[in-house]
Coordinates of C-alpha atoms (C1' of nucleotides) in Angstrom, one line a residue:
Chain I
M1 CA -9.2 22.9 25.5
T2 CA -7.4 22.5 22.2
T3 CA -5.8 19.2 21.1
P4 CA -2.3 19.3 19.6
L5 CA -3.9 18.6 16.1
E6 CA -6.2 21.6 16.4
K7 CA -3.4 23.8 17.5
A8 CA -1.3 22.7 14.5
R9 CA -4.2 23.4 12.1
K10 CA -4.7 26.9 13.4
D11 CA -1.3 28.1 12.2
P12 CA -0.3 26.4 8.9
E13 CA 3.1 28.0 9.2
S14 CA 3.9 26.4 12.5
M15 CA 6.5 23.6 12.4
K16 CA 3.9 21.1 13.7
A17 CA 1.6 21.9 10.8
R18 CA 4.3 21.9 8.2
I19 CA 5.4 18.4 9.4
L20 CA 1.8 17.2 9.3
T21 CA 1.3 18.4 5.8
V22 CA 4.4 16.8 4.4
A23 CA 3.6 13.6 6.4
R24 CA 0.2 13.4 4.8
R25 CA 1.7 13.5 1.3
I26 CA 4.5 11.0 2.0
F27 CA 2.4 8.5 3.9
G28 CA -0.2 8.7 1.1
E29 CA 2.5 8.0 -1.6
Y30 CA 4.5 5.3 0.1
G31 CA 2.2 3.9 2.8
F32 CA 3.1 3.4 6.4
H33 CA 6.0 1.0 6.0
G34 CA 7.3 2.6 2.8
T35 CA 7.7 6.0 4.6
T36 CA 10.6 6.7 6.9
T37 CA 10.7 9.5 9.4
R38 CA 13.9 10.6 7.6
M39 CA 12.0 11.1 4.3
I40 CA 9.5 13.3 6.0
A41 CA 12.1 15.3 7.9
Q42 CA 14.2 15.8 4.8
Q43 CA 11.1 17.1 2.8
V44 CA 10.3 19.6 5.6
G45 CA 14.0 20.5 5.8
I46 CA 14.5 19.7 9.5
D47 CA 16.2 17.1 11.6
I48 CA 14.5 13.8 12.7
S49 CA 14.7 14.8 16.3
T50 CA 12.7 17.9 15.6
L51 CA 10.0 15.7 14.1
H52 CA 10.0 13.5 17.2
Y53 CA 9.9 16.5 19.4
H54 CA 6.7 17.7 17.9
W55 CA 4.9 14.5 17.1
G56 CA 6.4 11.8 19.3
G57 CA 6.8 8.6 17.2
K58 CA 6.1 7.6 13.7
K59 CA 2.9 5.8 14.7
D60 CA 1.7 8.9 16.5
L61 CA 2.3 11.1 13.5
Y62 CA 0.6 8.6 11.2
E63 CA -2.5 8.5 13.4
A64 CA -2.5 12.3 13.5
V65 CA -2.6 12.2 9.7
V66 CA -5.6 9.8 9.8
V67 CA -7.5 12.1 12.2
D68 CA -6.6 15.1 10.1
I69 CA -7.8 13.5 6.9
N70 CA -11.0 12.3 8.6
K71 CA -11.7 15.9 9.6
D72 CA -11.0 17.4 6.2
L73 CA -13.1 14.8 4.4
G74 CA -16.0 15.0 6.8
Q75 CA -16.0 18.8 6.4
Q76 CA -16.0 18.5 2.7
L77 CA -18.9 16.0 2.8
I78 CA -20.9 18.4 4.9
E79 CA -20.3 21.3 2.5
T80 CA -21.2 19.1 -0.4
E81 CA -24.4 18.1 1.2
K82 CA -25.4 21.7 1.8
A83 CA -24.8 22.5 -1.9
I84 CA -27.0 19.7 -3.2
H85 CA -29.7 19.8 -0.5
G86 CA -33.2 19.7 -2.0
L87 CA -32.2 19.2 -5.6
P88 CA -33.6 16.3 -7.7
L89 CA -31.6 13.1 -7.5
T90 CA -29.8 13.4 -10.8
E91 CA -28.6 16.9 -10.0
R92 CA -27.5 15.8 -6.6
L93 CA -25.4 13.1 -8.1
E94 CA -24.0 15.3 -10.8
I95 CA -23.0 18.1 -8.5
G96 CA -21.9 15.8 -5.8
I97 CA -19.6 13.9 -8.1
D98 CA -18.2 17.1 -9.6
R99 CA -17.4 18.6 -6.2
M100 CA -16.0 15.5 -4.6
T101 CA -13.8 14.8 -7.7
D102 CA -12.5 18.4 -7.8
Y103 CA -11.8 18.3 -4.1
L104 CA -10.0 15.0 -4.1
F105 CA -7.9 15.8 -7.2
A106 CA -6.8 18.8 -5.2
N107 CA -6.1 16.6 -2.1
P108 CA -5.0 13.3 -3.5
D109 CA -3.4 12.3 -0.1
I110 CA -6.9 11.7 1.1
S111 CA -7.7 9.1 -1.6
N112 CA -4.3 7.6 -1.3
M113 CA -4.5 7.1 2.5
I114 CA -8.0 5.7 2.4
L115 CA -7.1 3.2 -0.2
F116 CA -4.0 2.1 1.7
R117 CA -6.2 1.6 4.7
Y118 CA -8.7 -0.5 2.7
F119 CA -6.3 -2.9 1.0
G120 CA -3.1 -2.9 3.0
K121 CA -2.3 -4.3 6.3
T122 CA 0.2 -2.8 8.8
R123 CA 2.5 -4.7 11.0
Y124 CA 1.7 -2.7 14.1
E125 CA -1.5 -2.8 16.1
G126 CA -3.1 0.4 14.9
N127 CA -6.0 2.0 16.6
A128 CA -6.8 5.1 14.5
D129 CA -9.2 4.4 11.8
F130 CA -11.0 6.2 9.0
S131 CA -14.6 7.1 9.4
V132 CA -15.5 5.6 6.0
P133 CA -18.4 3.5 7.3
E134 CA -20.1 6.5 8.9
F135 CA -19.4 8.7 5.8
T136 CA -20.8 6.0 3.5
A137 CA -24.0 5.8 5.4
D138 CA -24.2 9.6 5.6
I139 CA -23.9 9.8 1.8
A140 CA -26.6 7.3 1.3
R141 CA -28.9 9.3 3.5
S142 CA -27.9 12.6 1.9
M143 CA -28.7 11.2 -1.5
G144 CA -32.2 10.3 -0.2
L145 CA -31.5 6.6 -0.6
A146 CA -32.1 5.9 3.1
R147 CA -34.1 7.7 5.8
D148 CA -32.1 6.6 8.8
K149 CA -28.3 6.5 8.5
R150 CA -28.3 3.7 11.1
N151 CA -30.3 1.4 8.8
V152 CA -29.1 1.6 5.2
P153 CA -29.8 -1.6 3.2
P154 CA -26.7 -3.5 2.1
E155 CA -27.6 -3.0 -1.6
T156 CA -27.5 0.8 -1.2
M157 CA -24.3 0.7 0.8
M158 CA -22.7 -1.3 -2.0
K159 CA -23.7 1.2 -4.6
V160 CA -22.4 4.2 -2.6
L161 CA -19.2 2.2 -2.0
A162 CA -19.0 1.6 -5.8
V163 CA -19.1 5.3 -6.4
M164 CA -16.6 6.3 -3.7
N165 CA -14.2 3.5 -4.7
S166 CA -14.4 4.6 -8.3
I167 CA -13.5 8.2 -7.4
H168 CA -10.7 7.2 -5.1
A169 CA -9.3 4.8 -7.6
F170 CA -9.2 7.3 -10.5
I171 CA -7.7 9.9 -8.2
A172 CA -5.0 7.8 -6.6
G173 CA -4.2 6.0 -9.8
E174 CA -3.8 9.2 -11.8
N175 CA -0.1 8.6 -12.4
F176 CA -0.8 5.1 -13.6
F177 CA -3.9 5.7 -15.7
C178 CA -3.1 9.0 -17.2
P179 CA -0.3 7.6 -19.4
M180 CA -2.3 4.5 -20.0
V181 CA -5.2 6.4 -21.5
K182 CA -2.7 8.8 -23.3
V183 CA -4.3 12.1 -22.2
D184 CA -2.9 15.0 -20.3
R185 CA -4.0 15.8 -16.7
K186 CA -6.7 18.3 -17.6
R187 CA -8.4 16.0 -20.0
Y188 CA -8.0 13.1 -17.6
I189 CA -9.9 15.0 -14.9
A190 CA -12.7 15.8 -17.3
L191 CA -12.8 12.1 -18.4
V192 CA -13.0 11.0 -14.8
K193 CA -16.0 13.2 -14.1
E194 CA -17.6 12.2 -17.4
T195 CA -17.1 8.5 -16.8
L196 CA -18.3 8.6 -13.2
K197 CA -21.5 10.3 -14.1
F198 CA -22.1 8.2 -17.1
V199 CA -21.6 5.0 -15.2
H200 CA -23.2 5.7 -11.9
I201 CA -26.1 8.0 -12.4
P202 CA -28.2 5.5 -14.3
A203 CA -27.5 2.9 -11.5
F204 CA -29.2 5.2 -9.0
T205 CA -31.9 6.8 -11.1
L206 CA -33.1 3.5 -12.6
N207 CA -33.5 2.2 -9.2
E208 CA -35.6 5.1 -8.0
T209 CA -38.1 5.3 -10.9
R210 CA -39.1 1.6 -10.6
Chain B
M1 CA 14.7 -23.6 -22.1
T2 CA 12.7 -23.1 -18.9
T3 CA 12.9 -20.0 -16.8
P4 CA 13.2 -20.5 -13.0
L5 CA 9.6 -19.3 -12.7
E6 CA 8.3 -21.9 -15.1
K7 CA 10.3 -24.5 -13.3
A8 CA 8.7 -23.5 -10.0
R9 CA 5.2 -23.5 -11.4
K10 CA 5.6 -27.0 -12.8
D11 CA 5.9 -28.6 -9.3
P12 CA 3.8 -26.7 -6.8
E13 CA 5.3 -28.9 -4.0
S14 CA 8.9 -27.7 -4.8
M15 CA 10.4 -25.3 -2.2
K16 CA 10.7 -22.6 -4.9
A17 CA 7.0 -22.8 -5.7
R18 CA 6.0 -22.9 -2.0
I19 CA 8.0 -19.7 -1.3
L20 CA 6.5 -18.0 -4.4
T21 CA 2.9 -18.9 -3.2
V22 CA 3.5 -17.5 0.3
A23 CA 5.3 -14.5 -1.1
R24 CA 2.3 -13.6 -3.3
R25 CA 0.0 -13.7 -0.3
I26 CA 2.2 -11.7 2.0
F27 CA 3.3 -9.1 -0.5
G28 CA -0.4 -8.7 -1.4
E29 CA -1.4 -8.1 2.2
Y30 CA 1.4 -5.9 3.4
G31 CA 2.9 -4.4 0.2
F32 CA 6.6 -4.4 -0.6
H33 CA 8.0 -2.4 2.3
G34 CA 5.5 -3.9 4.8
T35 CA 6.7 -7.4 4.0
T36 CA 10.0 -8.8 5.4
T37 CA 11.8 -11.8 4.1
R38 CA 11.5 -13.2 7.6
M39 CA 7.7 -13.0 7.5
I40 CA 7.7 -15.1 4.3
A41 CA 10.3 -17.5 5.5
Q42 CA 8.4 -18.1 8.7
Q43 CA 5.1 -18.7 6.9
V44 CA 6.8 -21.3 4.7
G45 CA 8.6 -22.7 7.7
I46 CA 12.1 -22.3 6.5
D47 CA 15.2 -20.2 7.2
I48 CA 15.7 -16.9 5.5
S49 CA 18.9 -18.1 3.9
T50 CA 16.9 -20.8 2.1
L51 CA 14.7 -18.2 0.7
H52 CA 17.7 -16.3 -0.6
Y53 CA 19.2 -19.5 -1.9
H54 CA 16.2 -20.0 -4.2
W55 CA 15.2 -16.5 -5.2
G56 CA 18.1 -14.2 -4.7
G57 CA 17.0 -11.0 -3.0
K58 CA 13.8 -9.6 -1.8
K59 CA 13.4 -7.5 -5.0
D60 CA 13.9 -10.5 -7.2
L61 CA 11.3 -12.5 -5.4
Y62 CA 8.9 -9.5 -5.6
E63 CA 9.4 -9.2 -9.3
A64 CA 8.9 -12.9 -9.7
V65 CA 5.6 -12.5 -8.0
V66 CA 4.6 -9.7 -10.4
V67 CA 5.5 -11.9 -13.4
D68 CA 3.6 -14.8 -11.9
I69 CA 0.5 -12.8 -11.3
N70 CA 0.6 -11.3 -14.8
K71 CA 0.8 -14.8 -16.2
D72 CA -2.2 -16.1 -14.1
L73 CA -4.3 -13.0 -14.8
G74 CA -3.5 -13.1 -18.5
Q75 CA -4.5 -16.8 -18.7
Q76 CA -7.7 -16.2 -16.9
L77 CA -8.6 -13.3 -19.3
I78 CA -8.0 -15.6 -22.3
E79 CA -10.2 -18.3 -20.9
T80 CA -12.9 -15.8 -20.0
E81 CA -12.8 -14.4 -23.6
K82 CA -13.3 -17.9 -25.0
A83 CA -16.3 -18.4 -22.7
I84 CA -18.1 -15.2 -23.9
H85 CA -17.0 -15.1 -27.5
G86 CA -19.9 -14.5 -29.9
L87 CA -22.5 -13.8 -27.2
P88 CA -24.6 -10.6 -27.2
L89 CA -23.0 -7.7 -25.3
T90 CA -25.2 -8.0 -22.2
E91 CA -24.4 -11.6 -21.7
R92 CA -20.7 -11.0 -22.4
L93 CA -20.7 -8.5 -19.6
E94 CA -22.7 -10.7 -17.2
I95 CA -20.7 -13.8 -17.7
G96 CA -17.4 -11.9 -17.8
I97 CA -18.1 -10.1 -14.5
D98 CA -19.2 -13.4 -12.9
R99 CA -16.2 -15.3 -14.0
M100 CA -13.7 -12.6 -13.1
T101 CA -15.3 -12.0 -9.8
D102 CA -15.2 -15.6 -8.8
Y103 CA -11.6 -16.0 -10.0
L104 CA -10.4 -12.9 -8.1
F105 CA -12.2 -13.8 -4.9
A106 CA -10.4 -17.1 -5.1
N107 CA -7.1 -15.3 -5.8
P108 CA -7.3 -12.0 -3.9
D109 CA -3.5 -11.7 -4.0
I110 CA -3.9 -10.6 -7.6
S111 CA -6.2 -7.7 -6.8
N112 CA -4.2 -6.7 -3.8
M113 CA -0.9 -6.6 -5.7
I114 CA -2.4 -4.7 -8.6
L115 CA -3.9 -2.1 -6.4
F116 CA -0.7 -1.7 -4.5
R117 CA 1.0 -1.0 -7.8
Y118 CA -1.6 1.5 -8.9
F119 CA -1.6 3.6 -5.8
G120 CA 1.6 3.0 -3.9
K121 CA 5.1 4.0 -4.7
T122 CA 8.2 2.0 -3.8
R123 CA 11.4 3.3 -2.6
Y124 CA 13.5 1.2 -5.0
E125 CA 13.9 1.5 -8.7
G126 CA 11.6 -1.3 -9.8
N127 CA 11.5 -2.6 -13.3
A128 CA 8.9 -5.3 -13.3
D129 CA 5.4 -4.0 -14.1
F130 CA 1.9 -5.3 -14.4
S131 CA 0.5 -5.7 -17.9
V132 CA -2.7 -3.8 -16.9
P133 CA -2.6 -1.5 -19.9
E134 CA -2.5 -4.3 -22.4
F135 CA -5.1 -6.3 -20.5
T136 CA -7.4 -3.3 -20.4
A137 CA -7.1 -2.7 -24.1
D138 CA -7.6 -6.5 -24.7
I139 CA -10.8 -6.4 -22.6
A140 CA -12.1 -3.5 -24.6
R141 CA -11.6 -5.3 -27.8
S142 CA -12.9 -8.6 -26.4
M143 CA -16.1 -6.7 -25.4
G144 CA -16.5 -5.5 -28.9
L145 CA -15.9 -1.9 -27.9
A146 CA -12.9 -1.4 -30.1
R147 CA -11.7 -3.2 -33.2
D148 CA -8.0 -2.6 -32.8
K149 CA -6.5 -3.1 -29.4
R150 CA -3.9 -0.5 -30.4
N151 CA -6.4 2.2 -30.9
V152 CA -9.0 2.2 -28.1
P153 CA -10.7 5.6 -27.5
P154 CA -10.0 7.1 -24.1
E155 CA -13.7 7.1 -23.1
T156 CA -13.8 3.3 -23.6
M157 CA -10.6 2.7 -21.7
M158 CA -12.0 4.7 -18.8
K159 CA -15.1 2.6 -18.7
V160 CA -13.2 -0.6 -18.8
L161 CA -10.9 0.7 -16.1
A162 CA -14.0 1.7 -14.0
V163 CA -15.2 -1.9 -14.2
M164 CA -11.8 -3.5 -13.4
N165 CA -11.2 -1.0 -10.6
S166 CA -14.6 -1.7 -9.0
I167 CA -13.9 -5.5 -9.0
H168 CA -10.4 -5.1 -7.6
A169 CA -11.6 -2.7 -4.9
F170 CA -14.5 -5.0 -3.7
I171 CA -12.2 -8.0 -3.7
A172 CA -9.2 -6.4 -2.0
G173 CA -11.4 -4.5 0.4
E174 CA -13.4 -7.5 1.5
N175 CA -12.1 -7.4 5.1
F176 CA -13.0 -3.7 5.3
F177 CA -16.4 -3.7 3.5
C178 CA -17.8 -7.0 4.7
P179 CA -18.3 -5.8 8.3
M180 CA -19.3 -2.3 7.1
V181 CA -22.2 -3.7 5.1
K182 CA -22.9 -6.2 7.9
V183 CA -23.2 -9.4 5.8
D184 CA -21.3 -12.6 5.7
R185 CA -18.8 -13.6 3.1
K186 CA -21.1 -15.5 0.9
R187 CA -23.7 -12.8 0.8
Y188 CA -21.0 -10.3 0.2
I189 CA -19.8 -12.1 -2.9
A190 CA -23.3 -12.2 -4.2
L191 CA -23.8 -8.5 -3.5
V192 CA -20.5 -7.6 -5.3
K193 CA -21.7 -9.4 -8.5
E194 CA -25.1 -7.9 -8.2
T195 CA -23.8 -4.4 -7.7
L196 CA -21.2 -4.6 -10.5
K197 CA -23.7 -5.8 -13.0
F198 CA -26.4 -3.3 -12.0
V199 CA -24.0 -0.4 -12.1
H200 CA -21.9 -1.2 -15.1
I201 CA -24.0 -3.1 -17.7
P202 CA -26.2 0.0 -18.4
A203 CA -23.1 2.1 -18.9
F204 CA -22.0 -0.1 -21.8
T205 CA -25.4 -1.1 -23.3
L206 CA -26.8 2.4 -23.4
N207 CA -23.8 3.5 -25.2
E208 CA -24.1 0.8 -27.8
T209 CA -27.8 1.3 -28.7
R210 CA -27.5 5.0 -29.4
Chain N
dT1 C1' 30.0 -47.4 1.3
dT2 C1' 31.5 -43.3 -0.3
dA3 C1' 31.9 -39.2 -3.0
dT4 C1' 29.5 -35.4 -4.8
dG5 C1' 26.5 -31.7 -5.5
dA6 C1' 22.2 -29.8 -4.0
dA7 C1' 19.6 -28.0 -0.2
dT8 C1' 19.0 -26.3 4.4
dC9 C1' 20.1 -24.1 8.7
dC10 C1' 22.9 -21.4 12.3
dA11 C1' 25.6 -17.5 13.2
dT12 C1' 26.7 -13.2 11.9
dC13 C1' 27.4 -8.9 9.2
dA14 C1' 26.2 -4.2 7.4
dA15 C1' 23.0 -1.0 6.4
dA16 C1' 18.6 1.2 7.4
dT17 C1' 15.6 3.0 10.6
dG18 C1' 13.0 4.6 14.8
dA19 C1' 14.2 6.8 18.7
dT20 C1' 16.9 9.4 22.5
dT21 C1' 20.3 12.4 24.7
dG22 C1' 22.5 16.5 25.6
dA23 C1' 24.4 20.6 23.8
dA24 C1' 23.5 24.8 21.1
dT25 C1' 20.3 28.3 19.5
dC26 C1' 16.4 31.3 19.5
dG27 C1' 12.8 34.5 21.3
dC28 C1' 11.4 37.3 24.6
dA29 C1' 9.9 38.8 29.4
dG30 C1' 11.9 41.1 33.2
Chain C
dC1 C1' 21.8 42.5 29.5
dT2 C1' 20.2 38.3 31.9
dG3 C1' 17.7 34.3 32.5
dC4 C1' 14.6 30.9 31.0
dG5 C1' 11.6 28.1 28.5
dA6 C1' 10.8 26.6 23.8
dT7 C1' 12.9 24.9 19.8
dT8 C1' 16.4 22.8 16.9
dC9 C1' 20.3 20.0 15.7
dA10 C1' 24.5 16.8 15.8
dA11 C1' 25.8 12.5 17.6
dT12 C1' 24.6 8.2 19.1
dC13 C1' 21.9 4.1 20.5
dA14 C1' 19.1 -0.2 19.9
dT15 C1' 16.4 -2.8 16.9
dT16 C1' 15.1 -4.4 12.6
dT17 C1' 16.1 -6.2 8.3
dG18 C1' 18.3 -7.7 3.9
dA19 C1' 21.9 -10.4 3.0
dT20 C1' 26.0 -13.8 3.3
dG21 C1' 29.5 -17.5 4.8
dG22 C1' 30.3 -21.8 6.4
dA23 C1' 29.0 -26.0 8.5
dT24 C1' 25.6 -29.6 8.2
dT25 C1' 22.3 -32.6 6.2
dC26 C1' 20.3 -35.1 2.4
dA27 C1' 19.8 -37.5 -1.9
dT28 C1' 21.8 -40.1 -5.3
dA29 C1' 25.0 -42.1 -8.5
dA30 C1' 29.2 -44.7 -8.8

DNA sequence: TTATGAATCCATCAAATGATTGAATCGCAG
DNA sequence: CTGCGATTCAATCATTTGATGGATTCATAA
């Protein structure tokens, strides 16, 4: 059996998939309440009723976006883990940061949506949620900072969160920080990687060698 | 001459000040579009028309909140700078992080509002803005990382941004991260300070001693 | 006490917004 | 071609939401 979301992902040209893609971007930019179904429909170039026909209501579409993003991010984490498996800690961090940064700069909706979920409340009783807690524990284990993902010490969780938060913040805040630092986009991306590595790698390696 | 905002701040019991205080909290929690004037009025315990009588429209109130927060945060940065002036870099960082963390945990609206401004767009043509760029350059100078606040190198700006973003994220994300790390509020605050110092102090001191 | 202006609330409006209905259109199997 | 289900759109509805007008209350000075 295939869920509606899976069906939509199979054919990126399908109306359902096109709506989902645009919804991801707009929800990420404006948040749940800042987004109107009309904005999404207009961007896709369709009528609102077509949007409702495919996805039901605004909340349903929003929750589909959450599930979609969870899936993409989870997949990316798995691939990243494969790429760094078995390497020494410093290299794991360097390559991991590089890959995740590149991926999220190419998919800023993900960082945007996750940050909205962290900090903002919604007026409706939402059920869908991001898998950030599981992902965070997974990263800790993948980095060799914990054996069992069910039992990661709080100090380690906090350090992993610090890294992930830094990445998301620099990605989602690009439009704000880029002019502030007075560099172009390309230089900004390089600076983000540089800064992340320079700031966070010592924090993990110092801990290990003690 | 006193602006309306200054007048409101003089007497915290005045209706204008009470509305502003509640508006700060609700705008911080739900963002601009997620907040309705009725929510604010209800929390204050007044009618919507009273709110409009004192502050004009929703946008006006929102922008007053932005100005209010800029003032508070700027004042806090000045006081923090006085407290750390002349100390060695490591102590400046430790005390600075401690003070700012305590202050922002006591005023989470500030972190919430600033993050909303970083990452979220609004549908209306806003004019009010946070003074984060100036503040960031000020911090860099205060930390002795730049002589002239008009000419801070991008690498330094990025490191300062990394610190401030980390603080704001841990503050604004308390409700999300606290259960994730499975600690109570008091322990969480201690962990935040600990993590921030452990992660960021080496990044600045290593740079200096080279 | 009364007159005056400030402050507050009730009732209501106009626009925005999520959602639905029913008619038209499209694609394609028979 | 015909018929039928899937898809799309124009028109419309119901609710929410920002905002306003006017009556009422309140404080205070004369």
